């Protein structure tokens, strides 16, 4: 910690002053309304590129931003900014995969990956969204990413409750270890009406399996009265699964690590009375005390610690643009909400990008609806003349219905809104997407897209399935062409076909007619995808897509091939994507290589290349990163900037 403070002080001394503003784009923040889509050929999401110049100010209106995707389709490949933002609509492909969307403008480039899921598949996520921990002594080891609780420990993982004398929650291994103490030798784990008791407990909340080491002369575990669980297990260790909890003889209990991990050499502790863990995201603490090197440093009534460097968190940094701040004061933190006032100055946009100039205060309130969704409302720069407001909504109402929405009132001048409703019935599913753009001085535009599709049915005795699709599109407003477009389509699909144990093939075909609207006529599409997993840590995929519809202009590419390769090891990772049109000159290529030189020092090489009919762009970034606190010091060189830069990615506590 002292070394980190010393490095930070040195950077403060040698830091250069802020640079003058330029009109060329230096950073892009790329995000989508929906983090994932169903691979059905019609689900869509609005992708937004927020573009800023070197000073961190929004880029001038009318700046061109080019978009490309490796899978699926975009309604346009070239969009212009309004209030610093350019928007396109991305529509999923009809085969599962990873769609990598790239945006480029000026010196800036950014990628966004949107998973395309098999119909009916839920987005990958932890079974437990929130874990609460309480006890007479609760502490978090930042070095080992492990929470411990001693004395009357109570741990809640969704519908699961664990009581014990002592417990450890290992966030990297997604496991809980618990044991009794002298006063209370019994550990319990409960869900609903089922309770298991023992001397020690081990539970994995991702795999939903666990085991209890039974007490001497312990009666049978409390579980529903069935022949399987009313008899005493022959082993002193009983495996179980769930919830719903039930004894599971298939769980291998011979090598389970019941013993606690030794945390004595921890260099950074956070001690508190109560904590709420959001796995992979953040930890909320009440009555927190920060102890670097075991020495008291700071006491806070509320404290939030990020578990992901990409998430917003309190930090103090220094870089080529001067001092940066993003420090929240939390007025309330619970397992369901967070309210904060955030002090920001020269806040960075992206990992190596530019920063937003000036000092401002934001008021932010977040609601966490268990494992079903999240609501965030933010009043940005509320003390300034250019204050703004945004609201983000994501909610899984049931297993078959979910909604997403985003409303952005930029500088309380320009209003943008979009949202979607996705539901599945017994015989068909539906998707409703809407958006409204009301930029001041440009005229309003409104769009609605409703799609209904029957569930795929087997075609005779073949592996093919068929379905029917109906689409209704409506556009209105001064800045839009008024149109009501109706389409009908029939689809054939070949679900994942295993060619070998490691190779799968997918295909989808569609044909139909545009019945009403400005451009009428036939439409057709096809997508072929081949993927192969060489090992658990190395895979590759290739795809071909064809799209033809009446509204496509002569300059729009109808055929495209793409590919992706990934290799992930203990010290090395490499990922590359390529997309090229067959009836044009457009091509997008990107690659990222990372190597852990030591346990602390990381080297990174990133290459991007774009080629369009009237535009080319390429860049190469070399970086060295070293962790300080919860962030990184990054020394990097970029070919387009022709200079070395030093960034302290953040000093957090």
XYZ file of C-alpha atoms in Angstrom:
653
model
C 0.000 0.000 0.000
C 2.867 2.421 0.881
C 4.515 1.591 -2.445
C 1.230 2.315 -4.256
C 0.897 5.692 -2.497
C 4.513 6.505 -3.397
C 3.977 5.731 -7.067
C 0.807 7.788 -7.058
C 2.599 10.768 -5.468
C 5.367 10.536 -8.078
C 2.810 10.541 -10.873
C 1.212 13.657 -9.414
C 4.561 15.434 -9.605
C 5.468 14.464 -13.174
C 1.978 14.607 -14.699
C 1.499 16.846 -17.683
C -1.217 19.459 -17.769
C -4.467 19.009 -19.664
C -4.215 19.070 -23.427
C -6.177 21.330 -25.695
C -9.399 20.094 -27.174
C -9.367 18.593 -30.636
C -12.197 17.898 -33.016
C -11.003 14.356 -33.841
C -12.636 11.459 -32.012
C -10.312 9.941 -29.388
C -12.633 7.630 -27.435
C -15.816 5.624 -27.924
C -18.042 4.055 -25.311
C -20.132 1.327 -26.966
C -23.177 -0.229 -25.323
C -26.463 -1.945 -26.211
C -29.937 -1.877 -24.689
C -29.936 -5.695 -24.462
C -26.792 -7.511 -23.329
C -27.827 -10.681 -25.216
C -30.381 -11.676 -27.855
C -32.164 -14.816 -28.968
C -30.767 -16.284 -32.201
C -34.069 -16.140 -34.094
C -33.275 -13.724 -36.917
C -35.524 -10.895 -35.717
C -34.726 -9.960 -32.089
C -32.991 -6.593 -32.099
C -31.329 -4.046 -29.863
C -30.191 -0.450 -30.201
C -26.396 -0.073 -30.145
C -25.115 3.353 -29.085
C -21.631 4.783 -29.638
C -20.834 7.719 -27.354
C -17.959 9.592 -28.995
C -15.662 12.151 -27.349
C -12.661 14.195 -28.442
C -9.299 14.368 -26.676
C -10.528 16.912 -24.141
C -13.304 14.514 -23.179
C -16.070 16.677 -24.633
C -18.812 15.154 -26.821
C -17.777 15.181 -30.469
C -19.420 17.701 -32.798
C -22.817 16.871 -34.291
C -22.569 15.252 -37.713
C -19.364 13.295 -37.007
C -19.379 9.985 -38.884
C -19.213 6.695 -36.968
C -18.809 3.418 -38.867
C -20.236 0.158 -37.552
C -19.569 -3.473 -38.469
C -20.622 -6.859 -37.100
C -19.313 -10.414 -37.442
C -22.777 -11.989 -37.108
C -26.315 -10.663 -37.517
C -27.207 -7.439 -39.350
C -27.107 -3.679 -38.812
C -29.729 -1.330 -40.209
C -26.896 0.945 -41.385
C -23.103 0.817 -41.412
C -22.625 4.577 -41.219
C -24.312 6.858 -38.678
C -23.688 10.455 -37.618
C -23.579 11.845 -34.096
C -26.140 13.986 -32.345
C -25.193 15.247 -28.886
C -22.075 13.112 -29.172
C -23.920 9.840 -29.818
C -24.546 7.706 -32.900
C -27.072 4.868 -32.899
C -27.740 1.812 -35.046
C -30.131 -1.120 -34.695
C -28.604 -4.593 -34.544
C -30.732 -7.632 -35.461
C -29.695 -11.116 -34.380
C -28.759 -13.929 -36.736
C -30.845 -17.084 -36.865
C -28.000 -19.264 -35.549
C -26.349 -19.092 -32.111
C -22.940 -17.489 -31.739
C -21.073 -14.384 -30.610
C -21.752 -11.173 -32.538
C -18.795 -8.785 -32.278
C -19.908 -5.246 -33.156
C -17.199 -2.683 -33.879
C -17.499 1.104 -33.996
C -14.774 3.419 -35.303
C -14.451 7.177 -35.672
C -11.305 9.275 -36.012
C -8.614 7.743 -33.780
C -11.073 5.733 -31.704
C -12.248 2.155 -32.001
C -14.343 0.011 -29.675
C -15.796 -3.513 -29.745
C -18.939 -4.925 -28.140
C -19.808 -8.628 -27.957
C -23.479 -9.658 -27.900
C -24.192 -13.364 -27.275
C -26.837 -14.856 -29.590
C -28.552 -17.591 -27.602
C -30.418 -20.696 -28.690
C -34.218 -20.081 -28.461
C -35.296 -20.926 -24.923
C -31.774 -20.593 -23.510
C -31.347 -18.146 -20.629
C -28.401 -15.705 -20.583
C -25.387 -17.097 -18.690
C -25.536 -15.821 -15.134
C -24.942 -16.964 -11.598
C -27.786 -18.767 -9.868
C -27.204 -16.412 -6.919
C -27.246 -12.669 -7.591
C -26.869 -11.381 -4.012
C -25.150 -12.885 -0.953
C -25.582 -11.204 2.440
C -23.169 -11.867 5.310
C -23.496 -10.924 8.985
C -21.819 -11.941 12.241
C -20.017 -10.586 15.274
C -16.906 -10.111 13.097
C -17.088 -9.815 9.289
C -14.031 -9.102 7.117
C -13.104 -9.255 3.439
C -9.630 -10.275 2.218
C -8.987 -8.387 -1.022
C -5.868 -10.490 -1.706
C -7.775 -13.797 -1.601
C -11.178 -12.389 -2.666
C -12.679 -14.190 0.318
C -15.209 -12.979 2.901
C -15.072 -14.400 6.429
C -17.563 -14.222 9.301
C -16.981 -15.292 12.920
C -19.517 -15.602 15.710
C -23.190 -16.214 14.940
C -22.503 -16.104 11.219
C -25.576 -15.870 8.980
C -25.205 -16.133 5.201
C -28.090 -15.737 2.762
C -27.749 -16.794 -0.873
C -31.118 -16.022 -2.438
C -33.537 -18.550 -0.950
C -30.720 -20.343 0.928
C -29.743 -19.524 4.514
C -26.641 -20.813 6.308
C -26.011 -20.439 10.050
C -22.644 -21.319 11.572
C -20.041 -20.399 14.135
C -17.583 -19.416 11.388
C -17.735 -19.242 7.604
C -15.721 -18.306 4.517
C -17.160 -17.228 1.150
C -14.657 -17.745 -1.681
C -15.723 -15.521 -4.592
C -13.299 -17.008 -7.128
C -14.351 -20.608 -6.418
C -18.027 -19.667 -5.777
C -18.037 -21.765 -2.595
C -19.031 -21.419 1.057
C -17.214 -23.256 3.849
C -18.746 -23.232 7.322
C -18.144 -24.859 10.705
C -19.523 -24.766 14.220
C -17.794 -23.303 17.277
C -17.516 -24.202 20.952
C -20.856 -22.584 21.772
C -22.715 -23.928 18.752
C -21.179 -26.942 17.026
C -23.962 -27.262 14.470
C -23.957 -25.807 10.956
C -27.297 -25.554 9.157
C -28.212 -24.897 5.538
C -31.891 -24.350 4.734
C -34.081 -23.652 1.745
C -37.854 -23.751 2.011
C -38.899 -26.558 4.355
C -35.648 -28.529 3.940
C -32.785 -28.203 6.443
C -29.494 -30.108 6.619
C -27.292 -30.080 9.734
C -23.695 -31.074 10.329
C -20.350 -30.235 11.900
C -18.955 -28.725 8.677
C -20.423 -27.546 5.383
C -19.182 -27.060 1.836
C -21.483 -25.571 -0.835
C -20.922 -24.408 -4.438
C -23.631 -21.913 -5.426
C -22.804 -22.071 -9.147
C -22.971 -25.863 -9.461
C -25.715 -25.992 -6.819
C -24.085 -28.926 -5.059
C -22.754 -29.312 -1.529
C -21.940 -31.631 1.340
C -22.220 -31.692 5.131
C -19.939 -33.591 7.480
C -22.369 -35.225 9.910
C -22.103 -35.105 13.690
C -21.549 -38.214 15.786
C -24.860 -39.960 16.476
C -26.603 -37.408 14.271
C -30.219 -38.208 13.306
C -31.155 -38.311 9.622
C -31.193 -34.927 7.835
C -34.458 -33.025 7.661
C -35.767 -33.432 4.136
C -39.019 -34.405 2.448
C -40.121 -37.855 3.610
C -39.059 -40.194 0.848
C -37.336 -43.532 0.903
C -34.174 -41.875 -0.420
C -33.730 -39.462 2.474
C -35.304 -41.099 5.533
C -32.508 -43.639 5.752
C -29.240 -42.568 7.365
C -26.415 -42.228 4.816
C -23.720 -44.837 5.295
C -20.943 -42.198 5.046
C -20.211 -39.486 7.672
C -20.298 -37.045 4.739
C -23.609 -36.492 2.950
C -23.719 -34.921 -0.503
C -26.739 -32.924 -1.676
C -27.922 -30.779 -4.564
C -30.318 -27.910 -5.026
C -32.341 -25.970 -4.192
C -34.713 -27.651 -4.038
C -32.483 -29.522 -1.597
C -32.267 -33.304 -1.756
C -29.572 -35.829 -0.770
C -27.464 -36.691 -3.797
C -25.458 -39.917 -3.614
C -23.788 -38.987 -6.904
C -21.814 -36.095 -5.363
C -18.148 -37.097 -4.877
C -17.404 -36.066 -1.277
C -13.988 -37.692 -0.900
C -11.878 -34.645 -1.836
C -14.111 -31.748 -0.794
C -12.124 -28.937 0.923
C -14.023 -28.559 4.206
C -11.027 -26.895 5.922
C -10.785 -23.099 5.920
C -8.261 -21.238 3.786
C -5.388 -19.504 5.630
C -5.826 -15.736 5.177
C -3.221 -14.523 7.678
C -0.883 -12.923 5.102
C -3.652 -10.703 3.682
C -2.350 -7.189 2.976
C -5.691 -5.440 2.459
C -8.709 -5.987 4.711
C -12.150 -4.418 4.857
C -13.818 -5.075 8.232
C -17.537 -4.443 8.674
C -20.692 -5.485 10.495
C -22.691 -6.487 7.418
C -21.944 -7.048 3.735
C -23.885 -7.719 0.538
C -21.934 -9.467 -2.221
C -23.015 -9.115 -5.857
C -20.855 -11.877 -7.440
C -18.634 -10.570 -10.199
C -19.814 -6.993 -9.664
C -19.368 -5.342 -6.257
C -19.577 -5.652 -2.464
C -21.621 -3.349 -0.236
C -20.325 -2.794 3.320
C -21.943 -1.173 6.344
C -19.797 0.367 9.101
C -16.678 -0.371 7.075
C -13.092 0.022 8.253
C -10.257 -0.038 5.697
C -7.076 -1.777 6.944
C -4.120 -1.790 4.507
C -1.199 -3.764 5.948
C -3.464 -4.510 8.900
C -3.385 -0.859 10.025
C -6.587 1.220 10.372
C -6.757 3.823 7.612
C -10.365 4.937 7.165
C -13.829 4.416 8.626
C -16.918 4.813 6.442
C -20.623 4.398 7.263
C -21.115 2.855 3.789
C -18.584 1.520 1.339
C -18.805 -0.132 -2.083
C -15.889 -2.135 -3.475
C -15.815 -3.077 -7.148
C -14.992 -6.684 -8.057
C -14.686 -5.770 -11.724
C -12.239 -3.062 -12.917
C -14.661 -2.224 -15.723
C -17.366 -1.104 -13.299
C -17.711 2.403 -11.898
C -16.083 2.713 -8.499
C -14.406 5.308 -6.342
C -10.916 6.108 -7.583
C -8.297 8.784 -7.879
C -6.063 8.699 -10.927
C -3.488 10.575 -12.933
C -2.721 10.359 -16.634
C -1.696 12.291 -19.699
C -4.770 14.490 -19.313
C -4.149 15.371 -15.663
C -6.001 14.472 -12.466
C -9.095 12.253 -12.661
C -11.731 11.689 -9.985
C -14.791 9.502 -9.606
C -15.569 9.460 -5.899
C -19.052 8.539 -4.650
C -20.460 9.375 -1.260
C -22.977 6.666 -0.430
C -26.041 7.842 1.429
C -27.509 4.327 1.556
C -26.389 0.785 0.695
C -28.505 -2.350 1.031
C -28.811 -5.694 -0.728
C -31.539 -4.130 -2.889
C -30.422 -0.558 -3.584
C -27.600 1.978 -3.635
C -27.894 5.773 -3.455
C -24.866 7.989 -3.982
C -23.628 11.435 -4.894
C -20.607 11.112 -7.183
C -17.865 13.713 -7.570
C -16.261 13.413 -10.988
C -13.490 15.276 -12.776
C -11.905 14.405 -16.125
C -13.519 10.987 -16.011
C -12.045 8.431 -18.453
C -14.076 6.845 -21.237
C -12.941 3.278 -21.839
C -9.768 1.399 -20.953
C -7.180 3.473 -22.843
C -9.406 6.272 -24.122
C -9.909 9.975 -23.604
C -11.464 11.694 -20.613
C -14.427 13.971 -20.031
C -13.255 17.410 -18.996
C -14.519 19.446 -16.083
C -15.789 18.889 -12.571
C -19.327 17.698 -11.864
C -21.668 16.041 -9.387
C -23.990 13.144 -10.233
C -26.890 11.837 -8.158
C -27.472 8.120 -8.761
C -29.973 5.624 -7.377
C -29.956 1.905 -8.197
C -32.554 -0.734 -7.400
C -31.703 -4.442 -7.528
C -34.767 -6.661 -7.989
C -33.265 -9.852 -6.581
C -32.095 -12.009 -9.480
C -34.748 -10.554 -11.794
C -33.354 -7.201 -12.864
C -32.027 -3.764 -12.105
C -33.159 -0.138 -12.293
C -30.775 2.836 -12.405
C -31.598 6.523 -12.539
C -28.866 9.150 -12.745
C -28.994 12.943 -12.694
C -25.644 13.892 -14.202
C -23.830 17.178 -13.445
C -26.880 18.346 -11.511
C -25.123 21.565 -10.386
C -24.224 22.577 -13.958
C -26.151 24.303 -16.704
C -25.734 21.269 -18.979
C -27.207 18.766 -16.502
C -28.656 15.594 -17.921
C -30.768 12.620 -16.891
C -30.741 8.944 -17.823
C -32.671 5.852 -16.742
C -31.901 2.206 -17.456
C -34.315 -0.692 -16.855
C -33.865 -4.452 -17.126
C -36.424 -6.870 -15.705
C -37.199 -10.588 -16.016
C -40.877 -10.646 -15.039
C -41.226 -14.399 -15.453
C -39.510 -17.297 -17.176
C -41.208 -16.241 -20.427
C -41.385 -12.418 -20.249
C -38.713 -9.735 -19.943
C -38.391 -6.021 -20.661
C -35.483 -3.644 -21.275
C -35.474 0.129 -21.628
C -33.094 3.071 -21.744
C -34.026 6.762 -21.671
C -31.359 9.447 -22.089
C -32.099 13.170 -21.659
C -28.744 14.549 -22.842
C -27.877 17.994 -21.439
C -31.660 18.340 -20.733
C -31.885 19.179 -24.425
C -32.015 16.023 -26.543
C -34.225 13.066 -25.614
C -33.592 9.500 -26.775
C -35.541 6.441 -25.655
C -35.687 2.805 -26.640
C -37.066 -0.356 -25.149
C -38.176 -3.886 -25.836
C -40.670 -6.507 -24.671
C -39.914 -10.190 -25.260
C -42.364 -12.932 -24.406
C -42.947 -16.613 -25.167
C -46.370 -18.265 -25.325
C -47.346 -21.902 -25.715
C -47.352 -21.922 -29.500
C -45.640 -18.672 -30.475
C -43.336 -15.952 -29.227
C -43.304 -12.217 -29.715
C -40.868 -9.328 -29.700
C -41.824 -5.640 -29.518
C -39.144 -3.000 -29.995
C -39.714 0.746 -29.885
C -37.549 3.860 -30.032
C -38.009 7.621 -30.050
C -35.471 10.297 -30.982
C -36.193 13.919 -30.138
C -32.972 15.919 -30.667
C -33.505 19.643 -30.365
C -33.494 21.361 -33.741
C -33.449 18.152 -35.803
C -37.043 16.961 -35.640
C -38.510 13.921 -33.946
C -38.638 10.339 -35.169
C -40.523 7.330 -33.796
C -40.155 3.652 -34.654
C -41.981 0.492 -33.593
C -41.277 -3.068 -34.686
C -43.533 -6.004 -33.727
C -42.561 -9.571 -34.635
C -44.541 -12.759 -33.993
C -43.120 -16.220 -34.684
C -44.545 -19.681 -34.223
C -42.394 -22.075 -32.231
C -40.239 -24.302 -34.479
C -41.836 -27.627 -35.338
C -40.053 -30.740 -36.697
C -40.292 -31.200 -40.452
C -41.407 -34.796 -41.086
C -38.658 -37.188 -39.999
C -35.751 -34.821 -40.700
C -33.578 -32.844 -38.257
C -34.985 -29.637 -39.805
C -37.583 -27.436 -38.115
C -39.969 -24.924 -39.653
C -41.736 -21.814 -38.386
C -43.679 -18.793 -39.661
C -42.880 -15.149 -38.958
C -44.981 -11.997 -39.186
C -43.396 -8.554 -38.882
C -44.992 -5.107 -38.598
C -42.854 -1.960 -38.752
C -44.103 1.592 -38.173
C -42.175 4.866 -38.559
C -43.342 8.453 -38.047
C -42.068 11.926 -37.177
C -40.575 14.919 -38.982
C -37.145 13.266 -39.223
C -38.436 9.893 -40.447
C -40.098 8.546 -43.568
C -43.683 7.704 -42.643
C -44.206 4.029 -43.320
C -46.203 1.000 -42.236
C -44.431 -2.126 -43.457
C -45.867 -5.644 -43.199
C -43.820 -8.759 -43.917
C -44.505 -12.496 -43.805
C -41.866 -15.189 -43.894
C -41.332 -18.941 -43.627
C -38.183 -20.284 -41.999
C -36.266 -23.560 -42.022
C -33.612 -24.214 -39.405
C -31.098 -26.924 -38.676
C -30.416 -26.874 -34.929
C -26.944 -27.660 -33.618
C -25.790 -30.747 -35.510
C -22.797 -32.557 -34.004
C -20.486 -33.525 -36.848
C -17.917 -34.838 -34.356
C -17.574 -34.703 -30.584
C -15.988 -31.252 -30.899
C -17.529 -29.872 -34.096
C -21.055 -28.506 -34.539
C -22.908 -27.086 -37.536
C -25.913 -24.731 -37.610
C -27.955 -23.442 -40.529
C -31.019 -21.285 -41.078
C -32.935 -20.254 -44.209
C -35.782 -17.808 -44.699
C -37.994 -16.647 -47.582
C -40.920 -14.271 -47.622
C -42.565 -11.134 -48.963
C -42.813 -7.462 -48.032
C -46.543 -6.839 -48.520
C -46.853 -3.130 -47.682
C -44.534 -0.175 -47.280
C -42.281 2.000 -49.387
C -40.233 -0.885 -50.797
C -42.194 -4.048 -51.595
C -41.028 -7.357 -52.958
C -39.447 -10.693 -52.019
C -36.936 -11.173 -49.229
C -34.535 -14.013 -48.440
C -31.773 -14.803 -45.996
C -29.461 -17.664 -45.050
C -26.870 -18.230 -42.335
C -24.404 -21.110 -42.010
C -22.162 -21.550 -38.983
C -19.437 -24.082 -38.155
C -17.686 -24.195 -34.769
C -14.952 -26.430 -33.386
C -13.519 -26.699 -29.867
C -9.925 -27.936 -30.007
C -9.623 -28.095 -26.221
C -11.423 -26.672 -23.169
C -9.389 -23.480 -23.661
C -9.232 -23.126 -27.468
C -12.033 -22.776 -30.024
C -12.747 -21.437 -33.517
C -15.846 -20.669 -35.560
C -16.686 -19.632 -39.122
C -19.920 -18.340 -40.627
C -21.491 -17.282 -43.912
C -24.546 -15.047 -44.240
C -26.730 -13.905 -47.119
C -29.418 -11.221 -46.965
C -31.566 -9.743 -49.706
C -34.573 -7.498 -49.182
C -36.297 -4.779 -51.262
C -34.956 -1.791 -49.317
C -31.265 -2.688 -49.781
C -29.418 -0.216 -51.974
C -26.863 -1.183 -54.595
C -23.999 -0.331 -52.229
C -25.178 -2.620 -49.456
C -23.368 -5.960 -49.188
C -25.578 -9.014 -49.373
C -23.010 -11.735 -48.660
C -20.507 -11.883 -45.820
C -18.135 -14.393 -44.271
C -16.688 -14.170 -40.787
C -14.651 -16.059 -38.263
C -13.510 -16.049 -34.665
C -10.641 -17.723 -32.793
C -10.018 -17.806 -29.050
C -7.243 -19.238 -26.878
C -7.253 -18.826 -23.107
C -4.583 -20.187 -20.764
C -3.213 -19.565 -17.304
C -0.759 -16.886 -18.521
C -1.750 -16.257 -22.136
C -4.950 -15.262 -23.903
C -5.578 -14.483 -27.560
C -8.755 -13.580 -29.420
C -9.245 -12.617 -33.066
C -12.259 -11.847 -35.251
C -12.614 -11.194 -38.969
C -15.549 -10.221 -41.173
C -15.431 -9.666 -44.933
C -18.029 -8.957 -47.588
C -17.994 -11.172 -50.685
C -19.705 -8.657 -52.967
C -17.727 -5.621 -51.801
C -14.379 -4.439 -50.424
C -15.350 -4.068 -46.768
C -13.358 -5.987 -44.166
C -12.983 -5.772 -40.386
C -10.120 -7.469 -38.537
C -9.269 -7.299 -34.844
C -6.956 -9.176 -32.507
C -6.023 -9.003 -28.841
C -3.084 -10.811 -27.203
C -2.380 -10.737 -23.470
C 0.525 -12.326 -21.573
C 1.115 -12.348 -17.823
C 4.871 -11.772 -17.545
C 4.665 -12.195 -13.775
C 1.795 -12.574 -11.331
C 1.518 -8.759 -11.357
C 2.918 -7.500 -14.678
C 0.788 -7.970 -17.805
C 1.638 -7.212 -21.446
C -1.067 -6.571 -24.032
C -1.068 -6.149 -27.819
C -4.207 -4.989 -29.618
C -4.571 -4.666 -33.390
C -7.547 -3.352 -35.370
C -8.017 -2.842 -39.100
C -11.016 -1.598 -41.106
C -11.503 -1.294 -44.827
C -14.619 0.121 -46.435
C -15.282 1.273 -49.991
C -14.283 4.858 -49.156
C -12.572 4.594 -45.770
C -9.661 2.719 -44.182
C -8.371 2.666 -40.615
C -5.791 0.644 -38.696
C -4.226 0.889 -35.272
C -1.771 -1.000 -33.075
C -1.606 -0.637 -29.291
C 1.158 -1.996 -27.041
C 0.614 -1.869 -23.289
C 2.207 -2.863 -19.981
C -0.080 -2.977 -16.950
C 0.705 -3.284 -13.234
C -1.977 -3.447 -10.517
C -2.207 -0.819 -7.802
C -5.074 -1.239 -5.390
C -8.057 -2.433 -7.407
C -6.886 -0.799 -10.662
C -3.851 -0.730 -12.937
C -1.026 1.562 -13.994
C -0.865 1.268 -17.791
C 2.036 2.360 -19.995
C 0.999 2.146 -23.630
C 1.883 3.207 -27.147
C -0.586 3.671 -29.980
C 0.355 3.875 -33.651
C -2.353 6.419 -34.444
C -1.280 8.707 -31.583
C 2.478 8.264 -32.213
C 3.383 8.701 -28.551
C 3.834 6.905 -25.252
C 1.206 7.567 -22.602
C 0.950 6.697 -18.934
C -2.382 6.094 -17.247
C -3.092 5.339 -13.612
C -6.319 3.462 -14.163
C -7.464 4.334 -10.678
C -6.511 4.229 -7.023
C -9.387 2.690 -5.138
C -9.922 1.734 -1.532
